[in-house]
Short mmCIF file of C-alpha atoms and ligand atoms in Angstrom, two decimals:
data_model
loop_
_atom_site.label_atom_id
_atom_site.label_comp_id
_atom_site.label_asym_id
_atom_site.label_seq_id
_atom_site.Cartn_x
_atom_site.Cartn_y
_atom_site.Cartn_z
CA MET W 105 -32.14 -46.77 3.09
CA SER W 106 -35.69 -46.32 4.83
CA ASP W 107 -37.09 -43.13 4.63
CA SER W 108 -36.63 -42.50 0.64
CA ASN W 109 -40.54 -43.61 -0.01
CA ASP W 110 -41.24 -42.11 3.05
CA SER W 111 -42.27 -38.70 3.79
CA VAL W 112 -40.17 -37.10 6.48
CA ARG W 113 -41.23 -33.58 8.11
CA GLU W 114 -38.48 -32.72 10.47
CA ILE W 115 -36.40 -30.21 12.01
CA ARG W 116 -32.51 -31.03 11.58
CA ILE W 117 -30.62 -28.79 13.79
CA ASN W 118 -26.95 -27.94 12.10
CA PRO W 119 -24.33 -30.06 14.56
CA ILE W 120 -22.01 -27.24 14.29
CA VAL W 121 -23.99 -24.19 14.20
CA PRO W 122 -26.99 -25.29 16.15
CA SER W 123 -28.96 -21.86 15.06
CA GLU W 124 -28.88 -22.93 11.76
CA SER W 125 -31.58 -25.44 10.90
CA VAL W 126 -33.10 -26.97 7.97
CA LEU W 127 -36.82 -28.40 7.97
CA VAL W 128 -37.10 -31.28 5.78
CA ALA W 129 -39.78 -32.15 4.60
CA THR W 130 -40.31 -34.71 1.73
CA ALA W 131 -43.95 -35.67 1.21
CA ARG W 132 -45.21 -35.70 -2.29
CA GLY W 133 -46.57 -32.47 -3.36
CA MET W 134 -44.15 -30.50 -1.40
CA ARG W 135 -43.13 -27.60 -3.70
CA PRO W 136 -43.40 -24.73 -1.47
CA ARG W 137 -40.25 -23.27 -3.41
CA GLU W 138 -40.36 -22.28 -6.99
CA ALA W 139 -37.34 -23.44 -8.70
CA GLU W 140 -34.36 -21.93 -10.08
CA LYS W 141 -33.29 -21.20 -13.79
CA ARG W 142 -30.46 -24.28 -14.83
CA VAL W 143 -27.49 -22.72 -17.04
CA GLU W 144 -27.19 -22.64 -20.63
CA ARG W 145 -23.85 -23.85 -21.00
CA ASN W 146 -21.29 -22.01 -23.61
CA ARG W 147 -18.72 -24.33 -24.18
CA GLU W 148 -17.14 -21.68 -26.54
CA ALA W 149 -13.52 -21.61 -25.84
CA ARG W 150 -12.70 -18.26 -26.56
CA VAL W 151 -15.24 -15.28 -26.61
CA GLU W 152 -14.14 -12.07 -28.74
CA ARG W 153 -15.91 -9.78 -26.69
CA CYS W 154 -15.28 -11.50 -23.04
CA PRO W 155 -12.83 -9.15 -21.16
CA PHE W 156 -11.73 -12.21 -19.45
CA CYS W 157 -10.40 -14.37 -22.33
CA THR W 158 -6.86 -14.33 -24.17
CA GLY W 159 -6.12 -11.55 -26.02
CA ASN W 160 -8.30 -9.80 -24.10
CA GLU W 161 -6.30 -8.99 -21.00
CA GLU W 162 -6.13 -4.84 -21.64
CA LYS W 163 -9.70 -4.91 -21.01
CA THR W 164 -9.20 -6.41 -17.38
CA PRO W 165 -6.68 -4.02 -14.28
CA PRO W 166 -3.41 -5.16 -14.75
CA THR W 167 -2.33 -9.50 -13.80
CA ILE W 168 -1.72 -9.33 -10.03
CA MET W 169 -0.94 -13.54 -10.40
CA ALA W 170 -0.62 -16.00 -13.45
CA TRP W 171 0.23 -19.29 -13.46
CA PRO W 172 2.37 -20.91 -15.17
CA SER W 173 3.88 -17.13 -16.58
CA GLU W 174 1.60 -13.55 -17.60
CA GLU W 175 2.09 -14.30 -21.42
CA ASP W 176 0.78 -17.77 -21.76
CA TRP W 177 -1.12 -17.75 -18.36
CA GLN W 178 -3.99 -20.74 -17.90
CA ILE W 179 -4.80 -19.21 -14.55
CA ARG W 180 -4.73 -15.43 -13.65
CA ILE W 181 -5.84 -12.83 -10.96
CA VAL W 182 -6.59 -9.53 -11.69
CA GLU W 183 -7.85 -6.89 -9.52
CA ASN W 184 -11.88 -6.33 -9.40
CA LEU W 185 -13.36 -3.54 -11.44
CA TYR W 186 -16.28 -2.66 -9.28
CA PRO W 187 -14.53 -3.78 -5.70
CA VAL W 188 -17.11 -4.31 -2.75
CA LEU W 189 -14.16 -3.12 -0.55
CA GLY W 190 -11.07 -0.78 -1.53
CA ASP W 191 -7.88 0.52 0.03
CA ASP W 192 -8.71 3.61 -0.87
CA ARG W 193 -8.56 5.56 2.67
CA ASN W 194 -11.53 7.84 3.79
CA GLU W 195 -11.17 9.72 7.06
CA SER W 196 -15.08 9.78 7.34
CA GLY W 197 -15.03 7.86 10.34
CA ILE W 198 -18.27 8.20 11.11
CA ASN W 199 -19.45 6.99 14.74
CA PHE W 200 -22.25 8.08 16.32
CA GLY W 201 -24.41 6.20 19.17
CA LEU W 202 -25.80 3.11 17.73
CA GLN W 203 -23.89 3.92 13.93
CA GLN W 204 -21.43 2.51 14.52
CA ALA W 205 -19.04 1.42 11.31
CA ILE W 206 -15.54 0.17 10.48
CA GLU W 207 -14.12 1.20 6.99
CA GLY W 208 -14.92 -0.68 4.48
CA TYR W 209 -10.89 -1.71 4.18
CA GLY W 210 -9.83 -4.64 1.98
CA ARG W 211 -8.86 -5.87 -1.30
CA HIS W 212 -11.42 -7.52 -3.67
CA GLU W 213 -10.10 -9.91 -6.54
CA VAL W 214 -10.93 -12.23 -8.94
CA VAL W 215 -9.30 -15.20 -10.37
CA ILE W 216 -9.43 -16.06 -14.17
CA ASP W 217 -9.80 -19.91 -12.98
CA HIS W 218 -8.92 -21.25 -16.49
CA ASN W 219 -8.65 -19.59 -20.00
CA ASN W 220 -11.26 -21.90 -21.57
CA HIS W 221 -14.30 -19.67 -21.79
CA GLY W 222 -16.74 -22.24 -21.21
CA ILE W 223 -15.27 -25.07 -19.37
CA SER W 224 -16.65 -26.42 -15.92
CA ILE W 225 -14.79 -27.19 -13.33
CA HIS W 226 -15.78 -30.76 -13.88
CA GLU W 227 -14.07 -30.45 -17.40
CA MET W 228 -10.92 -29.67 -15.83
CA GLU W 229 -7.77 -31.57 -15.65
CA VAL W 230 -6.73 -32.58 -12.17
CA SER W 231 -3.09 -31.00 -12.08
CA HIS W 232 -5.63 -27.74 -13.11
CA LEU W 233 -7.03 -27.73 -9.95
CA GLN W 234 -4.67 -28.38 -8.12
CA ASN W 235 -2.40 -25.09 -9.64
CA LEU W 236 -5.65 -23.55 -8.92
CA PHE W 237 -6.19 -24.17 -5.11
CA ARG W 238 -1.97 -23.78 -4.96
CA ILE W 239 -2.50 -20.14 -6.36
CA TYR W 240 -5.43 -19.74 -4.16
CA ARG W 241 -3.35 -20.79 -1.44
CA GLU W 242 -0.60 -18.19 -2.53
CA ARG W 243 -2.37 -15.60 -3.02
CA MET W 244 -4.70 -15.27 0.30
CA ALA W 245 -0.81 -16.00 2.23
CA GLN W 246 0.25 -12.80 0.16
CA LEU W 247 -3.20 -10.74 1.28
CA TYR W 248 -2.41 -11.46 5.06
CA ALA W 249 1.14 -10.62 4.98
CA ASN W 250 0.99 -7.78 3.52
CA ASP W 251 -1.85 -6.14 5.89
CA ASP W 252 -2.37 -7.01 9.46
CA ARG W 253 -5.40 -4.87 9.63
CA ILE W 254 -6.82 -8.29 7.23
CA ARG W 255 -8.87 -10.56 9.64
CA TYR W 256 -9.84 -12.41 6.89
CA VAL W 257 -9.66 -13.52 2.88
CA LEU W 258 -12.60 -15.49 1.48
CA ILE W 259 -12.34 -17.37 -1.55
CA PHE W 260 -15.40 -18.44 -3.56
CA LYS W 261 -17.05 -18.79 -6.90
CA ASN W 262 -20.06 -17.91 -8.36
CA PHE W 263 -21.38 -19.99 -10.66
CA GLY W 264 -24.86 -18.64 -12.76
CA GLU W 265 -26.69 -15.03 -12.68
CA ALA W 266 -29.16 -16.18 -9.74
CA ALA W 267 -25.33 -17.56 -7.67
CA GLY W 268 -24.19 -13.65 -8.17
CA ALA W 269 -22.33 -14.08 -11.85
CA SER W 270 -22.19 -11.36 -14.00
CA ILE W 271 -19.71 -12.38 -16.28
CA LYS W 272 -19.79 -15.76 -18.07
CA HIS W 273 -16.20 -16.67 -18.35
CA THR W 274 -15.18 -19.47 -15.34
CA HIS W 275 -13.85 -17.53 -12.51
CA SER W 276 -13.78 -16.74 -8.91
CA GLN W 277 -13.24 -14.10 -5.91
CA ILE W 278 -11.05 -13.33 -3.28
CA ILE W 279 -12.12 -10.81 -0.69
CA ALA W 280 -9.59 -9.71 1.99
CA MET W 281 -11.53 -7.94 4.84
CA PRO W 282 -10.99 -6.27 8.06
CA VAL W 283 -13.73 -8.67 9.62
CA ILE W 284 -14.36 -11.86 10.55
CA PRO W 285 -17.34 -12.76 8.48
CA GLU W 286 -20.62 -13.85 10.79
CA ASN W 287 -20.72 -17.31 8.84
CA VAL W 288 -17.00 -18.04 9.42
CA TYR W 289 -17.35 -16.63 13.08
CA ASN W 290 -20.32 -18.97 14.03
CA GLU W 291 -18.22 -21.94 13.13
CA ILE W 292 -15.78 -20.70 14.86
CA VAL W 293 -17.13 -20.10 17.89
CA HIS W 294 -19.40 -23.63 17.83
CA SER W 295 -16.20 -25.95 17.30
CA ARG W 296 -14.27 -24.47 20.19
CA ASP W 297 -17.28 -24.76 22.39
CA TYR W 298 -17.55 -28.33 21.37
CA TYR W 299 -13.55 -28.71 21.74
CA GLN W 300 -13.60 -27.55 25.20
CA LYS W 301 -16.61 -29.90 26.12
CA ASN W 302 -15.30 -32.78 24.08
CA HIS W 303 -11.61 -32.31 23.72
CA GLN W 304 -12.41 -33.38 19.36
CA CYS W 305 -12.84 -31.22 16.71
CA ILE W 306 -16.38 -31.92 15.82
CA PHE W 307 -15.41 -31.67 12.17
CA CYS W 308 -13.35 -34.50 12.49
CA THR W 309 -15.89 -36.02 14.67
CA LEU W 310 -18.46 -35.89 11.96
CA ILE W 311 -16.01 -37.29 9.23
CA ASP W 312 -15.71 -40.56 11.98
CA GLU W 313 -19.58 -40.92 12.50
CA ALA W 314 -19.93 -40.79 8.78
CA LEU W 315 -17.18 -43.22 7.89
CA THR W 316 -17.90 -45.40 11.07
CA TYR W 317 -21.41 -45.49 12.70
CA GLU W 318 -24.43 -47.60 11.80
CA ALA W 319 -27.64 -47.19 14.18
CA THR W 320 -31.02 -48.35 13.76
CA ILE W 321 -33.32 -45.73 15.77
CA TYR W 322 -36.35 -47.62 17.06
CA ASP W 323 -39.97 -45.57 18.13
CA ARG W 324 -40.10 -45.94 21.42
CA SER W 325 -43.57 -47.24 22.25
CA SER W 326 -44.11 -49.03 18.76
CA GLY W 327 -41.06 -51.01 17.99
CA GLU W 328 -40.76 -49.66 14.47
CA ILE W 329 -38.08 -48.74 12.86
CA ARG W 330 -37.85 -44.95 12.55
CA ARG W 331 -34.78 -44.43 10.79
CA LYS W 332 -31.40 -46.45 9.89
CA ILE W 333 -28.15 -45.25 9.60
CA ASP W 334 -25.40 -47.24 7.18
CA VAL W 335 -21.78 -46.24 7.12
CA GLY W 336 -21.05 -44.09 4.03
CA GLN W 337 -24.53 -43.20 3.93
CA TYR W 338 -23.46 -39.33 3.97
CA ILE W 339 -20.15 -39.73 2.09
CA ILE W 340 -20.38 -38.46 -1.70
CA GLU W 341 -16.45 -39.34 -2.90
CA ARG W 342 -13.53 -40.38 -1.25
CA GLY W 343 -9.96 -39.52 -1.71
CA GLU W 344 -6.69 -40.15 0.23
CA LYS W 345 -6.33 -37.14 1.77
CA PHE W 346 -9.98 -35.03 1.05
CA ILE W 347 -13.51 -36.13 1.90
CA ALA W 348 -17.08 -34.70 0.08
CA ILE W 349 -19.63 -35.20 2.69
CA LYS W 350 -23.63 -34.27 2.50
CA PRO W 351 -24.44 -32.81 5.59
CA PHE W 352 -27.22 -34.38 7.43
CA ALA W 353 -29.27 -30.47 8.03
CA SER W 354 -27.70 -28.52 5.44
CA ARG W 355 -29.60 -25.33 4.20
CA TYR W 356 -29.11 -25.70 0.33
CA GLU W 357 -30.84 -29.20 -0.79
CA TRP W 358 -27.84 -30.61 -2.58
CA GLU W 359 -25.47 -28.95 -0.35
CA VAL W 360 -21.92 -30.68 -0.34
CA HIS W 361 -18.89 -30.17 1.94
CA ILE W 362 -15.37 -31.26 0.90
CA MET W 363 -13.12 -31.32 4.23
CA PRO W 364 -9.67 -32.79 4.46
CA LEU W 365 -9.17 -36.39 6.41
CA LYS W 366 -6.65 -35.33 8.87
CA HIS W 367 -7.34 -32.17 11.16
CA GLU W 368 -5.77 -29.17 9.95
CA SER W 369 -7.55 -25.53 10.69
CA ASP W 370 -5.98 -23.60 8.38
CA PHE W 371 -5.78 -23.91 4.51
CA LEU W 372 -2.61 -22.08 4.09
CA LYS W 373 -0.91 -25.22 5.81
CA THR W 374 -2.07 -27.83 2.96
CA PRO W 375 1.08 -29.08 1.09
CA ASP W 376 0.82 -29.54 -2.83
CA GLU W 377 0.51 -33.02 -3.05
CA ASP W 378 -2.33 -32.40 -1.12
CA LEU W 379 -3.88 -30.47 -2.90
CA GLU W 380 -3.99 -32.90 -6.30
CA ASP W 381 -6.47 -35.11 -4.23
CA LEU W 382 -8.67 -31.88 -3.26
CA GLY W 383 -8.55 -31.31 -7.09
CA ARG W 384 -9.36 -35.03 -7.82
CA VAL W 385 -12.23 -34.78 -5.27
CA LEU W 386 -13.70 -31.90 -5.73
CA LYS W 387 -13.82 -32.70 -10.16
CA ASN W 388 -15.67 -35.94 -9.48
CA THR W 389 -17.95 -33.89 -6.93
CA MET W 390 -18.81 -31.35 -9.44
CA ALA W 391 -19.45 -34.18 -12.12
CA ARG W 392 -21.69 -36.15 -10.09
CA LEU W 393 -23.49 -32.52 -9.03
CA ASP W 394 -24.13 -32.27 -13.05
CA LYS W 395 -25.03 -35.40 -13.52
CA VAL W 396 -27.90 -35.09 -11.49
CA LEU W 397 -28.88 -31.25 -11.59
CA GLY W 398 -27.61 -30.31 -15.34
CA GLY W 399 -25.58 -27.19 -15.17
CA ALA W 400 -27.65 -25.68 -11.97
CA GLN W 401 -26.19 -22.55 -10.41
CA TYR W 402 -23.87 -23.16 -7.65
CA ASN W 403 -21.85 -21.35 -5.10
CA PHE W 404 -18.16 -22.16 -2.96
CA PHE W 405 -16.94 -21.21 -0.24
CA LEU W 406 -13.74 -21.93 1.09
CA HIS W 407 -13.81 -21.70 5.26
CA SER W 408 -10.19 -21.50 7.08
CA LEU W 409 -9.00 -20.18 10.06
CA PRO W 410 -8.47 -16.20 9.99
CA HIS W 411 -5.71 -14.24 11.23
CA GLY W 412 -4.80 -12.42 13.81
CA GLU W 413 -3.61 -12.63 17.12
CA ASP W 414 -5.94 -14.70 18.55
CA SER W 415 -6.48 -17.52 16.12
CA ASP W 416 -4.20 -20.14 17.84
CA GLU W 417 -6.57 -20.57 20.08
CA PHE W 418 -8.93 -21.76 17.68
CA THR W 419 -6.06 -24.40 15.49
CA ALA W 420 -7.32 -27.72 17.85
CA SER W 421 -10.81 -26.71 17.17
CA TYR W 422 -11.31 -25.72 13.60
CA HIS W 423 -11.36 -27.53 10.15
CA TRP W 424 -11.32 -26.13 7.11
CA HIS W 425 -13.63 -26.69 4.71
CA LEU W 426 -14.94 -26.21 1.20
CA GLU W 427 -18.73 -25.58 0.95
CA ILE W 428 -20.76 -26.59 -2.61
CA CYS W 429 -24.11 -24.67 -2.24
CA PRO W 430 -26.24 -25.67 -5.34
CA ARG W 431 -28.93 -22.85 -5.63
CA THR W 432 -31.71 -25.06 -7.54
CA SER W 433 -34.54 -23.17 -5.99
CA ILE W 434 -35.47 -19.74 -5.01
CA PRO W 435 -35.91 -18.71 -1.06
CA THR W 436 -39.23 -18.27 0.07
CA GLY W 437 -40.08 -15.25 2.30
CA PHE W 438 -40.83 -17.69 4.80
CA GLU W 439 -37.04 -18.77 4.51
CA LEU W 440 -35.36 -15.47 4.24
CA GLY W 441 -37.73 -14.50 7.26
CA SER W 442 -37.49 -17.39 9.70
CA GLY W 443 -33.77 -18.35 8.57
CA LEU W 444 -35.46 -21.79 8.66
CA PHE W 445 -35.03 -23.72 5.32
CA VAL W 446 -37.06 -25.65 3.45
CA SER W 447 -35.76 -28.94 2.30
CA THR W 448 -38.28 -31.13 -0.35
CA ILE W 449 -35.57 -34.06 -0.29
CA SER W 450 -34.12 -35.93 2.57
CA PRO W 451 -30.07 -35.42 3.33
CA GLU W 452 -30.33 -39.02 2.63
CA SER W 453 -31.61 -40.14 -0.69
CA ALA W 454 -29.89 -36.78 -2.39
CA ALA W 455 -26.13 -38.44 -1.43
CA ALA W 456 -27.48 -41.58 -2.64
CA GLN W 457 -28.36 -40.13 -5.71
CA LEU W 458 -24.91 -38.56 -6.18
CA ARG W 459 -23.21 -41.66 -5.26
CA GLU W 460 -25.10 -43.35 -7.63
CA VAL W 461 -24.15 -41.85 -10.62
CA GLU W 462 -21.23 -43.31 -12.91
CA LEU W 463 -18.26 -41.08 -13.50
CA ASP W 464 -16.90 -41.42 -16.70
CA GLU W 465 -12.78 -41.90 -16.42
ZN1 ZN H 267 -13.94 -15.49 -21.91
ZN1 ZN H 268 -11.04 -31.48 12.67
ZN1 ZN H 269 -18.16 -23.43 6.88
#
């Protein structure tokens, strides 16, 4: 890698959503952002007062789904006590001039990822993670099937208070909503445009480039090497069916995306046997992040094809993926005001550090 010692200052355009860009500025002493706190790990398996621990099931709303059984659960879905969207109908329907609103209809549920209170994703068994994604898939399918007003089911996880987690017991969330969220919509529209021009899925192209391209970019006038791109430089973890990639331009310094190697737009179509490989790639990726960042707060989001009558239009161009976004620093006013996020570590050296981690088997 040519740039690990040199300083970089460039604005990189997100190839999928070009309006999202990141300022990579790695000069020594570039610390525009305040560091985000690391989470003090609580490794207790059970906490008496925790509503998500076994024995306290009456402290949560009733079980919606449980695995392997409701009595002896390892994964459990319940309704969120404080839903951001609900199914209570209010007939207000206030629309006036520019004040247009859609009813906040939907579902908000909590997935208790594991019966062990303090366990981290990278400490869970691969078979457990496979079951967790199977449960996500089943519940997502039910939510789409139960109500055709639902356009999108978002699955996400918050870890740490800065990432939005108010309860420490490991958990993720499912929100079923009547609109397609903007982040997903932008990806869908831009990847469809790319497909129309190039007859290829942009995510598949990105995977191909990461696995097969090598390049040396020279300065036009001096002929000096400006950047070297090596095969595999952006790859963090490669499984049989899934790959973890560090995006060339991403808003969060340690952001990693996991995608199926074979083209598939809809997470719901992923077969059980592939979910095992997903579990392994996720576990190893999270272990690498944990070794490098130790207790960093993070979010992950699952982006998949929205449902609705026009969704067929995007099956060839969209490619589902999991975005993992560690929250290592607090965004500044410049970043929030401009939408231009600053990265003080180059994505290439972040990828190299993650790849160099020796995983203990
Ligand atoms: Zn607990
Ligand atoms: Zn694809
Ligand atoms: Zn995405």
